[in-house]
mmCIF file of C-alpha atoms in Angstrom:
data_model
loop_
_atom_site.group_PDB
_atom_site.id
_atom_site.type_symbol
_atom_site.label_atom_id
_atom_site.label_comp_id
_atom_site.label_asym_id
_atom_site.label_seq_id
_atom_site.Cartn_x
_atom_site.Cartn_y
_atom_site.Cartn_z
ATOM 1 C CA UNK A 1 0.000 0.000 0.000
ATOM 2 C CA UNK A 2 2.837 2.395 0.881
ATOM 3 C CA UNK A 3 4.547 1.683 -2.448
ATOM 4 C CA UNK A 4 1.327 2.561 -4.273
ATOM 5 C CA UNK A 5 1.095 5.894 -2.446
ATOM 6 C CA UNK A 6 4.711 6.935 -3.074
ATOM 7 C CA UNK A 7 4.177 7.989 -6.737
ATOM 8 C CA UNK A 8 1.086 9.998 -5.736
ATOM 9 C CA UNK A 9 2.979 11.757 -2.944
ATOM 10 C CA UNK A 10 5.887 12.535 -5.287
ATOM 11 C CA UNK A 11 3.479 13.914 -7.911
ATOM 12 C CA UNK A 12 1.876 16.178 -5.292
ATOM 13 C CA UNK A 13 5.292 17.717 -4.560
ATOM 14 C CA UNK A 14 5.900 18.513 -8.226
ATOM 15 C CA UNK A 15 4.513 21.576 -10.017
ATOM 16 C CA UNK A 16 2.031 21.226 -12.887
ATOM 17 C CA UNK A 17 3.388 21.602 -16.436
ATOM 18 C CA UNK A 18 3.594 25.020 -18.183
ATOM 19 C CA UNK A 19 0.524 26.063 -20.148
ATOM 20 C CA UNK A 20 -0.276 28.662 -22.788
ATOM 21 C CA UNK A 21 -2.777 30.305 -20.438
ATOM 22 C CA UNK A 22 -1.721 31.429 -16.934
ATOM 23 C CA UNK A 23 -2.316 29.187 -13.946
ATOM 24 C CA UNK A 24 -4.687 30.569 -11.318
ATOM 25 C CA UNK A 25 -3.048 29.639 -8.013
ATOM 26 C CA UNK A 26 -4.927 29.500 -4.702
ATOM 27 C CA UNK A 27 -2.891 29.363 -1.482
ATOM 28 C CA UNK A 28 -4.767 27.732 1.376
ATOM 29 C CA UNK A 29 -4.616 25.289 4.276
ATOM 30 C CA UNK A 30 -4.247 25.875 8.014
ATOM 31 C CA UNK A 31 -0.615 26.910 7.527
ATOM 32 C CA UNK A 32 -0.773 27.874 3.847
ATOM 33 C CA UNK A 33 0.843 24.564 2.988
ATOM 34 C CA UNK A 34 -1.416 23.746 0.015
ATOM 35 C CA UNK A 35 -1.365 25.260 -3.480
ATOM 36 C CA UNK A 36 -4.190 24.514 -5.901
ATOM 37 C CA UNK A 37 -3.494 25.291 -9.573
ATOM 38 C CA UNK A 38 -6.462 25.910 -11.876
ATOM 39 C CA UNK A 39 -6.343 26.074 -15.670
ATOM 40 C CA UNK A 40 -9.070 28.032 -17.452
ATOM 41 C CA UNK A 41 -8.480 26.182 -20.720
ATOM 42 C CA UNK A 42 -8.452 22.776 -19.015
ATOM 43 C CA UNK A 43 -11.333 23.540 -16.684
ATOM 44 C CA UNK A 44 -9.761 21.483 -13.906
ATOM 45 C CA UNK A 45 -7.558 21.972 -10.857
ATOM 46 C CA UNK A 46 -4.419 20.286 -9.513
ATOM 47 C CA UNK A 47 -3.714 20.109 -5.761
ATOM 48 C CA UNK A 48 -0.031 20.478 -4.858
ATOM 49 C CA UNK A 49 2.151 21.014 -1.807
ATOM 50 C CA UNK A 50 5.433 22.289 -3.230
ATOM 51 C CA UNK A 51 7.935 22.538 -0.322
ATOM 52 C CA UNK A 52 9.407 25.908 -1.367
ATOM 53 C CA UNK A 53 5.927 27.478 -1.424
ATOM 54 C CA UNK A 54 4.623 26.184 1.910
ATOM 55 C CA UNK A 55 3.781 28.873 4.444
ATOM 56 C CA UNK A 56 4.695 31.685 2.075
ATOM 57 C CA UNK A 57 2.895 34.623 0.579
ATOM 58 C CA UNK A 58 3.234 35.269 -3.161
ATOM 59 C CA UNK A 59 3.980 38.985 -3.420
ATOM 60 C CA UNK A 60 4.702 39.337 -7.160
ATOM 61 C CA UNK A 61 5.087 37.281 -10.337
ATOM 62 C CA UNK A 62 7.045 37.688 -13.569
ATOM 63 C CA UNK A 63 7.492 35.177 -16.408
ATOM 64 C CA UNK A 64 6.933 32.207 -14.112
ATOM 65 C CA UNK A 65 9.016 33.610 -11.235
ATOM 66 C CA UNK A 66 7.483 34.247 -7.822
ATOM 67 C CA UNK A 67 8.535 36.640 -5.065
ATOM 68 C CA UNK A 68 7.876 34.573 -1.930
ATOM 69 C CA UNK A 69 7.908 35.820 1.659
ATOM 70 C CA UNK A 70 7.518 33.492 4.632
ATOM 71 C CA UNK A 71 4.487 34.375 6.745
ATOM 72 C CA UNK A 72 6.032 33.093 9.969
ATOM 73 C CA UNK A 73 9.801 33.660 9.558
ATOM 74 C CA UNK A 74 10.316 37.143 8.153
ATOM 75 C CA UNK A 75 13.943 36.497 7.172
ATOM 76 C CA UNK A 76 12.913 33.745 4.743
ATOM 77 C CA UNK A 77 12.496 35.401 1.320
ATOM 78 C CA UNK A 78 13.168 33.738 -2.037
ATOM 79 C CA UNK A 79 12.677 34.130 -5.769
ATOM 80 C CA UNK A 80 11.251 30.822 -6.943
ATOM 81 C CA UNK A 81 10.247 29.355 -10.291
ATOM 82 C CA UNK A 82 7.793 26.503 -9.604
ATOM 83 C CA UNK A 83 8.125 25.180 -13.156
ATOM 84 C CA UNK A 84 11.933 24.830 -13.176
ATOM 85 C CA UNK A 85 12.296 24.618 -9.343
ATOM 86 C CA UNK A 86 15.086 27.239 -9.490
ATOM 87 C CA UNK A 87 15.357 29.554 -6.498
ATOM 88 C CA UNK A 88 17.395 32.541 -5.311
ATOM 89 C CA UNK A 89 17.495 33.991 -1.800
ATOM 90 C CA UNK A 90 17.353 37.713 -1.133
ATOM 91 C CA UNK A 91 17.350 39.912 2.028
ATOM 92 C CA UNK A 92 14.136 40.265 3.995
ATOM 93 C CA UNK A 93 12.171 43.526 3.892
ATOM 94 C CA UNK A 94 10.990 43.416 7.504
ATOM 95 C CA UNK A 95 8.613 46.176 8.644
ATOM 96 C CA UNK A 96 8.259 47.666 5.167
ATOM 97 C CA UNK A 97 4.620 48.560 4.422
ATOM 98 C CA UNK A 98 3.616 48.289 0.776
ATOM 99 C CA UNK A 99 0.588 47.823 -1.465
ATOM 100 C CA UNK A 100 2.478 47.121 -4.720
ATOM 101 C CA UNK A 101 5.273 44.583 -5.179
ATOM 102 C CA UNK A 102 6.935 44.456 -8.599
ATOM 103 C CA UNK A 103 9.535 42.064 -10.031
ATOM 104 C CA UNK A 104 11.045 43.722 -13.109
ATOM 105 C CA UNK A 105 12.811 40.727 -14.723
ATOM 106 C CA UNK A 106 14.019 37.178 -14.054
ATOM 107 C CA UNK A 107 16.807 36.986 -11.421
ATOM 108 C CA UNK A 108 19.461 35.854 -13.909
ATOM 109 C CA UNK A 109 19.213 39.195 -15.752
ATOM 110 C CA UNK A 110 21.433 42.073 -14.515
ATOM 111 C CA UNK A 111 18.574 44.579 -14.267
ATOM 112 C CA UNK A 112 16.456 42.334 -11.999
ATOM 113 C CA UNK A 113 14.853 44.456 -9.286
ATOM 114 C CA UNK A 114 12.258 43.867 -6.592
ATOM 115 C CA UNK A 115 10.317 47.066 -5.922
ATOM 116 C CA UNK A 116 7.927 47.753 -3.033
ATOM 117 C CA UNK A 117 5.646 50.794 -3.229
ATOM 118 C CA UNK A 118 3.754 51.966 -0.161
ATOM 119 C CA UNK A 119 1.513 54.972 0.550
ATOM 120 C CA UNK A 120 0.756 56.634 3.866
ATOM 121 C CA UNK A 121 -1.726 59.465 4.341
ATOM 122 C CA UNK A 122 -0.415 62.804 5.570
ATOM 123 C CA UNK A 123 -2.925 64.028 8.159
ATOM 124 C CA UNK A 124 -3.111 67.768 8.683
ATOM 125 C CA UNK A 125 -5.069 70.133 10.838
ATOM 126 C CA UNK A 126 -8.584 69.030 11.795
ATOM 127 C CA UNK A 127 -7.632 65.474 10.699
ATOM 128 C CA UNK A 128 -7.871 66.297 7.009
ATOM 129 C CA UNK A 129 -5.811 64.376 4.447
ATOM 130 C CA UNK A 130 -3.234 66.778 3.001
ATOM 131 C CA UNK A 131 -1.436 64.307 0.775
ATOM 132 C CA UNK A 132 0.422 61.006 0.659
ATOM 133 C CA UNK A 133 3.919 59.999 1.678
ATOM 134 C CA UNK A 134 4.897 57.412 -0.945
ATOM 135 C CA UNK A 135 7.795 55.071 -0.238
ATOM 136 C CA UNK A 136 9.876 53.205 -2.825
ATOM 137 C CA UNK A 137 11.924 50.325 -1.381
ATOM 138 C CA UNK A 138 13.981 48.326 -3.862
ATOM 139 C CA UNK A 139 16.666 45.634 -4.096
ATOM 140 C CA UNK A 140 18.654 44.008 -6.880
ATOM 141 C CA UNK A 141 21.369 41.334 -6.777
ATOM 142 C CA UNK A 142 24.315 43.756 -6.863
ATOM 143 C CA UNK A 143 23.134 45.329 -3.563
ATOM 144 C CA UNK A 144 23.502 43.686 -0.166
ATOM 145 C CA UNK A 145 20.630 45.643 1.374
ATOM 146 C CA UNK A 146 17.369 47.300 0.427
ATOM 147 C CA UNK A 147 17.331 50.976 -0.588
ATOM 148 C CA UNK A 148 14.429 53.205 0.509
ATOM 149 C CA UNK A 149 13.308 56.543 -0.920
ATOM 150 C CA UNK A 150 10.290 58.675 0.021
ATOM 151 C CA UNK A 151 8.386 61.371 -1.855
ATOM 152 C CA UNK A 152 5.395 63.458 -0.751
ATOM 153 C CA UNK A 153 2.482 63.764 -3.173
ATOM 154 C CA UNK A 154 -0.131 66.397 -2.543
ATOM 155 C CA UNK A 155 -3.214 64.799 -4.093
ATOM 156 C CA UNK A 156 -2.319 61.378 -5.397
ATOM 157 C CA UNK A 157 -0.848 57.970 -4.669
ATOM 158 C CA UNK A 158 0.443 55.146 -6.880
ATOM 159 C CA UNK A 159 -2.231 52.657 -7.981
ATOM 160 C CA UNK A 160 -0.362 50.443 -10.470
ATOM 161 C CA UNK A 161 3.137 49.734 -11.753
ATOM 162 C CA UNK A 162 4.776 47.536 -14.380
ATOM 163 C CA UNK A 163 8.004 47.101 -16.316
ATOM 164 C CA UNK A 164 7.713 48.005 -20.020
ATOM 165 C CA UNK A 165 10.621 48.180 -22.490
ATOM 166 C CA UNK A 166 13.073 47.943 -19.590
ATOM 167 C CA UNK A 167 11.542 50.925 -17.752
ATOM 168 C CA UNK A 168 9.212 51.146 -14.748
ATOM 169 C CA UNK A 169 5.919 52.884 -15.482
ATOM 170 C CA UNK A 170 3.350 53.801 -12.846
ATOM 171 C CA UNK A 171 -0.255 54.977 -12.869
ATOM 172 C CA UNK A 172 -1.279 57.331 -10.081
ATOM 173 C CA UNK A 173 -4.727 57.811 -8.569
ATOM 174 C CA UNK A 174 -5.415 60.721 -10.957
ATOM 175 C CA UNK A 175 -4.617 58.430 -13.939
ATOM 176 C CA UNK A 176 -1.344 60.159 -14.823
ATOM 177 C CA UNK A 177 1.370 57.951 -16.353
ATOM 178 C CA UNK A 178 4.695 58.336 -14.525
ATOM 179 C CA UNK A 179 8.197 57.036 -15.225
ATOM 180 C CA UNK A 180 10.233 55.848 -12.230
ATOM 181 C CA UNK A 181 14.028 55.919 -12.352
ATOM 182 C CA UNK A 182 15.725 54.117 -9.451
ATOM 183 C CA UNK A 183 19.407 54.447 -10.357
ATOM 184 C CA UNK A 184 21.861 56.055 -10.780
ATOM 185 C CA UNK A 185 19.751 59.066 -9.745
ATOM 186 C CA UNK A 186 16.366 58.388 -8.162
ATOM 187 C CA UNK A 187 13.522 60.365 -9.696
ATOM 188 C CA UNK A 188 9.939 60.395 -10.961
ATOM 189 C CA UNK A 189 8.700 62.299 -13.972
ATOM 190 C CA UNK A 190 5.438 62.642 -15.817
ATOM 191 C CA UNK A 191 5.644 60.968 -19.217
ATOM 192 C CA UNK A 192 3.499 63.732 -20.714
ATOM 193 C CA UNK A 193 0.760 61.407 -21.900
ATOM 194 C CA UNK A 194 -2.745 62.842 -21.736
ATOM 195 C CA UNK A 195 -4.185 61.265 -18.624
ATOM 196 C CA UNK A 196 -6.870 58.613 -18.671
ATOM 197 C CA UNK A 197 -10.508 59.660 -18.269
ATOM 198 C CA UNK A 198 -9.603 63.345 -18.357
ATOM 199 C CA UNK A 199 -12.576 65.457 -17.324
ATOM 200 C CA UNK A 200 -14.260 62.593 -15.480
ATOM 201 C CA UNK A 201 -12.854 63.405 -12.021
ATOM 202 C CA UNK A 202 -16.260 64.256 -10.558
ATOM 203 C CA UNK A 203 -17.768 60.885 -11.394
ATOM 204 C CA UNK A 204 -18.631 58.937 -8.280
ATOM 205 C CA UNK A 205 -16.848 55.778 -9.396
ATOM 206 C CA UNK A 206 -14.040 53.749 -7.871
ATOM 207 C CA UNK A 207 -11.267 52.153 -9.916
ATOM 208 C CA UNK A 208 -9.061 49.090 -9.772
ATOM 209 C CA UNK A 209 -6.167 49.996 -12.076
ATOM 210 C CA UNK A 210 -3.753 47.561 -13.733
ATOM 211 C CA UNK A 211 -0.903 48.106 -16.203
ATOM 212 C CA UNK A 212 -0.187 45.099 -18.439
ATOM 213 C CA UNK A 213 2.586 44.658 -21.016
ATOM 214 C CA UNK A 214 1.291 42.548 -23.910
ATOM 215 C CA UNK A 215 3.260 41.630 -27.037
ATOM 216 C CA UNK A 216 5.337 44.827 -26.975
ATOM 217 C CA UNK A 217 2.423 47.132 -26.108
ATOM 218 C CA UNK A 218 1.329 48.676 -22.828
ATOM 219 C CA UNK A 219 -2.326 48.464 -21.761
ATOM 220 C CA UNK A 220 -4.191 50.065 -18.888
ATOM 221 C CA UNK A 221 -7.091 47.972 -17.633
ATOM 222 C CA UNK A 222 -9.482 49.897 -15.386
ATOM 223 C CA UNK A 223 -12.072 48.028 -13.358
ATOM 224 C CA UNK A 224 -14.993 50.384 -12.644
ATOM 225 C CA UNK A 225 -16.420 49.870 -9.154
ATOM 226 C CA UNK A 226 -19.395 51.020 -7.166
ATOM 227 C CA UNK A 227 -17.828 53.376 -4.571
ATOM 228 C CA UNK A 228 -19.722 51.838 -1.669
ATOM 229 C CA UNK A 229 -19.422 48.132 -2.471
ATOM 230 C CA UNK A 230 -16.005 47.890 -4.186
ATOM 231 C CA UNK A 231 -17.414 45.457 -6.760
ATOM 232 C CA UNK A 232 -16.437 45.720 -10.439
ATOM 233 C CA UNK A 233 -19.377 46.261 -12.802
ATOM 234 C CA UNK A 234 -17.487 47.244 -15.973
ATOM 235 C CA UNK A 235 -14.009 47.502 -17.514
ATOM 236 C CA UNK A 236 -12.318 50.121 -19.658
ATOM 237 C CA UNK A 237 -9.208 49.184 -21.664
ATOM 238 C CA UNK A 238 -6.649 51.602 -23.078
ATOM 239 C CA UNK A 239 -3.564 51.120 -25.279
ATOM 240 C CA UNK A 240 -0.590 53.471 -24.883
ATOM 241 C CA UNK A 241 0.522 55.395 -27.967
ATOM 242 C CA UNK A 242 3.866 56.884 -26.915
ATOM 243 C CA UNK A 243 4.449 58.593 -30.268
ATOM 244 C CA UNK A 244 1.225 60.601 -30.012
ATOM 245 C CA UNK A 245 1.398 60.811 -26.173
ATOM 246 C CA UNK A 246 -2.159 59.535 -25.778
ATOM 247 C CA UNK A 247 -4.084 56.564 -24.420
ATOM 248 C CA UNK A 248 -6.271 54.993 -27.108
ATOM 249 C CA UNK A 249 -9.549 53.397 -26.031
ATOM 250 C CA UNK A 250 -9.768 49.691 -26.908
ATOM 251 C CA UNK A 251 -13.303 48.537 -27.643
ATOM 252 C CA UNK A 252 -12.262 45.027 -28.632
ATOM 253 C CA UNK A 253 -9.103 43.167 -27.526
ATOM 254 C CA UNK A 254 -9.392 40.683 -30.404
ATOM 255 C CA UNK A 255 -7.638 37.439 -29.553
ATOM 256 C CA UNK A 256 -6.088 38.829 -26.374
ATOM 257 C CA UNK A 257 -7.200 37.577 -22.965
ATOM 258 C CA UNK A 258 -6.276 39.567 -19.854
ATOM 259 C CA UNK A 259 -5.998 38.134 -16.336
ATOM 260 C CA UNK A 260 -6.203 40.563 -13.405
ATOM 261 C CA UNK A 261 -5.808 39.401 -9.809
ATOM 262 C CA UNK A 262 -4.848 40.731 -6.401
ATOM 263 C CA UNK A 263 -1.175 41.649 -6.849
ATOM 264 C CA UNK A 264 -0.800 39.851 -10.183
ATOM 265 C CA UNK A 265 -1.712 40.150 -13.841
ATOM 266 C CA UNK A 266 -1.034 38.225 -17.054
ATOM 267 C CA UNK A 267 -2.274 37.755 -20.604
ATOM 268 C CA UNK A 268 -2.334 35.197 -23.411
ATOM 269 C CA UNK A 269 -3.633 34.644 -26.952
ATOM 270 C CA UNK A 270 -7.044 33.022 -26.693
ATOM 271 C CA UNK A 271 -6.720 30.975 -29.892
ATOM 272 C CA UNK A 272 -3.448 29.411 -28.725
ATOM 273 C CA UNK A 273 -4.722 28.671 -25.231
ATOM 274 C CA UNK A 274 -8.052 27.281 -26.408
ATOM 275 C CA UNK A 275 -10.165 29.921 -24.649
ATOM 276 C CA UNK A 276 -12.347 32.776 -25.867
ATOM 277 C CA UNK A 277 -10.558 35.995 -26.791
ATOM 278 C CA UNK A 278 -11.784 39.514 -26.006
ATOM 279 C CA UNK A 279 -12.169 38.474 -22.367
ATOM 280 C CA UNK A 280 -10.911 39.618 -18.956
ATOM 281 C CA UNK A 281 -10.633 37.118 -16.106
ATOM 282 C CA UNK A 282 -10.387 38.688 -12.667
ATOM 283 C CA UNK A 283 -10.479 37.838 -8.969
ATOM 284 C CA UNK A 284 -10.982 39.579 -5.635
ATOM 285 C CA UNK A 285 -8.942 39.310 -2.459
ATOM 286 C CA UNK A 286 -10.340 36.746 0.026
ATOM 287 C CA UNK A 287 -12.689 35.327 -2.617
ATOM 288 C CA UNK A 288 -12.749 31.784 -4.001
ATOM 289 C CA UNK A 289 -14.517 32.736 -7.237
ATOM 290 C CA UNK A 290 -13.194 33.436 -10.727
ATOM 291 C CA UNK A 291 -14.967 36.164 -12.712
ATOM 292 C CA UNK A 292 -15.104 36.288 -16.517
ATOM 293 C CA UNK A 293 -15.874 39.628 -18.198
ATOM 294 C CA UNK A 294 -16.958 39.549 -21.842
ATOM 295 C CA UNK A 295 -15.631 42.807 -23.348
ATOM 296 C CA UNK A 296 -18.142 42.813 -26.224
ATOM 297 C CA UNK A 297 -21.268 41.880 -24.270
ATOM 298 C CA UNK A 298 -20.269 43.728 -21.070
ATOM 299 C CA UNK A 299 -21.360 40.695 -19.066
ATOM 300 C CA UNK A 300 -19.802 38.960 -16.045
ATOM 301 C CA UNK A 301 -19.875 35.201 -15.464
ATOM 302 C CA UNK A 302 -18.936 33.714 -12.086
ATOM 303 C CA UNK A 303 -17.416 30.245 -11.576
ATOM 304 C CA UNK A 304 -15.987 28.355 -8.599
ATOM 305 C CA UNK A 305 -12.614 26.962 -9.743
ATOM 306 C CA UNK A 306 -11.573 25.656 -6.308
ATOM 307 C CA UNK A 307 -14.334 23.478 -4.828
ATOM 308 C CA UNK A 308 -11.682 21.844 -2.622
ATOM 309 C CA UNK A 309 -11.042 25.123 -0.766
ATOM 310 C CA UNK A 310 -13.226 25.665 2.291
ATOM 311 C CA UNK A 311 -15.159 28.883 2.602
ATOM 312 C CA UNK A 312 -14.434 29.105 6.323
ATOM 313 C CA UNK A 313 -11.629 31.675 6.390
ATOM 314 C CA UNK A 314 -11.202 31.166 10.153
ATOM 315 C CA UNK A 315 -9.625 27.781 9.429
ATOM 316 C CA UNK A 316 -6.818 29.360 7.430
ATOM 317 C CA UNK A 317 -3.766 31.012 8.945
ATOM 318 C CA UNK A 318 -3.875 34.808 9.017
ATOM 319 C CA UNK A 319 -1.122 37.279 8.232
ATOM 320 C CA UNK A 320 -1.403 40.896 9.346
ATOM 321 C CA UNK A 321 0.204 43.494 7.097
ATOM 322 C CA UNK A 322 -0.370 47.259 7.439
ATOM 323 C CA UNK A 323 -3.290 46.470 9.749
ATOM 324 C CA UNK A 324 -4.989 44.403 7.045
ATOM 325 C CA UNK A 325 -5.501 40.681 7.559
ATOM 326 C CA UNK A 326 -4.820 38.579 4.484
ATOM 327 C CA UNK A 327 -6.211 35.059 4.556
ATOM 328 C CA UNK A 328 -6.823 33.044 1.387
ATOM 329 C CA UNK A 329 -5.905 34.690 -1.889
ATOM 330 C CA UNK A 330 -5.348 33.913 -5.551
ATOM 331 C CA UNK A 331 -2.674 34.955 -8.066
ATOM 332 C CA UNK A 332 -2.229 34.477 -11.808
ATOM 333 C CA UNK A 333 1.028 32.723 -12.703
ATOM 334 C CA UNK A 334 2.159 33.049 -16.316
ATOM 335 C CA UNK A 335 4.474 30.286 -17.537
ATOM 336 C CA UNK A 336 5.364 31.866 -20.887
ATOM 337 C CA UNK A 337 8.939 31.461 -21.976
ATOM 338 C CA UNK A 338 9.463 35.049 -23.165
ATOM 339 C CA UNK A 339 7.934 38.332 -22.090
ATOM 340 C CA UNK A 340 5.019 39.136 -24.327
ATOM 341 C CA UNK A 341 5.810 36.051 -26.367
ATOM 342 C CA UNK A 342 4.132 32.731 -26.957
ATOM 343 C CA UNK A 343 4.899 29.275 -25.720
ATOM 344 C CA UNK A 344 6.436 27.430 -28.694
#
C-alpha cells in the first residue's frame, strides 16, 4: 500500500506543467501549505504542496518567477520558479509597508529588481488628508541591502506599476502615467501622456487599475467599481501610444485575454490557449470565485474553480500586514517562456 502511495505523494510535490494560459493559483490550508493550480483552458484543478511554497505569501510574479515571503519567519524570502524549481534567496524587507510589489525581470538578468511601493496618508489640521507619503523600497542582486526613498504627493498615490521596455511605469490615482528611475539618480517624472478619463474626475466611481505589457504594447485595464461596495461592474481598456502621447480606447481586444488578480496580472492569446478571446478574467482578495468579463457583451460570469477550498476563512492562517488581515488569496502565474511572447 505504501509503495502505491509513493508515486502519488511525489506527484503532489511537483509543479504542474507550463501552459499557454496562466495558472490561477490558490494558497490555502491551516498553515498555507497547500497550493491549488487551476487552468481556465483545461477547466480542472491540480492540488499540490510544493515545499518551497509552503507557508509563504506570493507577493509578485514575472514570467513564471514568484517573489515569496515566509508568513512566519520574516527572514525567509526567495525568488522561486515553480516550473523549473530554481530559487534565489534575497534579504528580507521586515517592517516595510507596501501595497504594490513588482519584479522587473528574471533573477538571472542584470537589471532584476524587486520594488515595493507603499503609501501613507499625511494628516493635517482638523484630521484632514493633506497628501500622501509614498515610499519606494527596492533591491537588486548587486546590492547587499534594500534601498528606501520617500516622496510626498499632494493629491495622489500610486495605484499600479509595471516594467515596459526595460523601464518602470506607474499609474497614479489621478490616472497620470509616470516614469520611475531608481538608479543612478532616483527620480519620478510625468511621461506627458494625456491622462486617462480626463474630465471625469467628478464621477462617483471607484477604480481598480492595472498596467499590463502585452506583445510589446502597454495596456491600462481599469475596473470600474461602485464606490460603496467595491465590486467591479465594468471595464475600460486603453492602449498606450507613446508617439502621439495619448491613451487609445480599446473597444475590442481581439484574440487577447487579460488576467487581473490581487497583486498579479497576465495575458495570453485566446486561440493558442483554447479559450475565448476579447475576455478579462479577474479575482478579488479573500474570494474563491473566478470572474469572466466579456468585453463585447459587457457581461460577467462567475465560476468556482476551487471546490476543494473551504469557505471558512477562520480555518486558514492569518497574516497581518499594514493592519490588514490577508487570509486566502489567488494569483495568476504566467508560464510563458518570453515576455510578451508565446509558448512554442
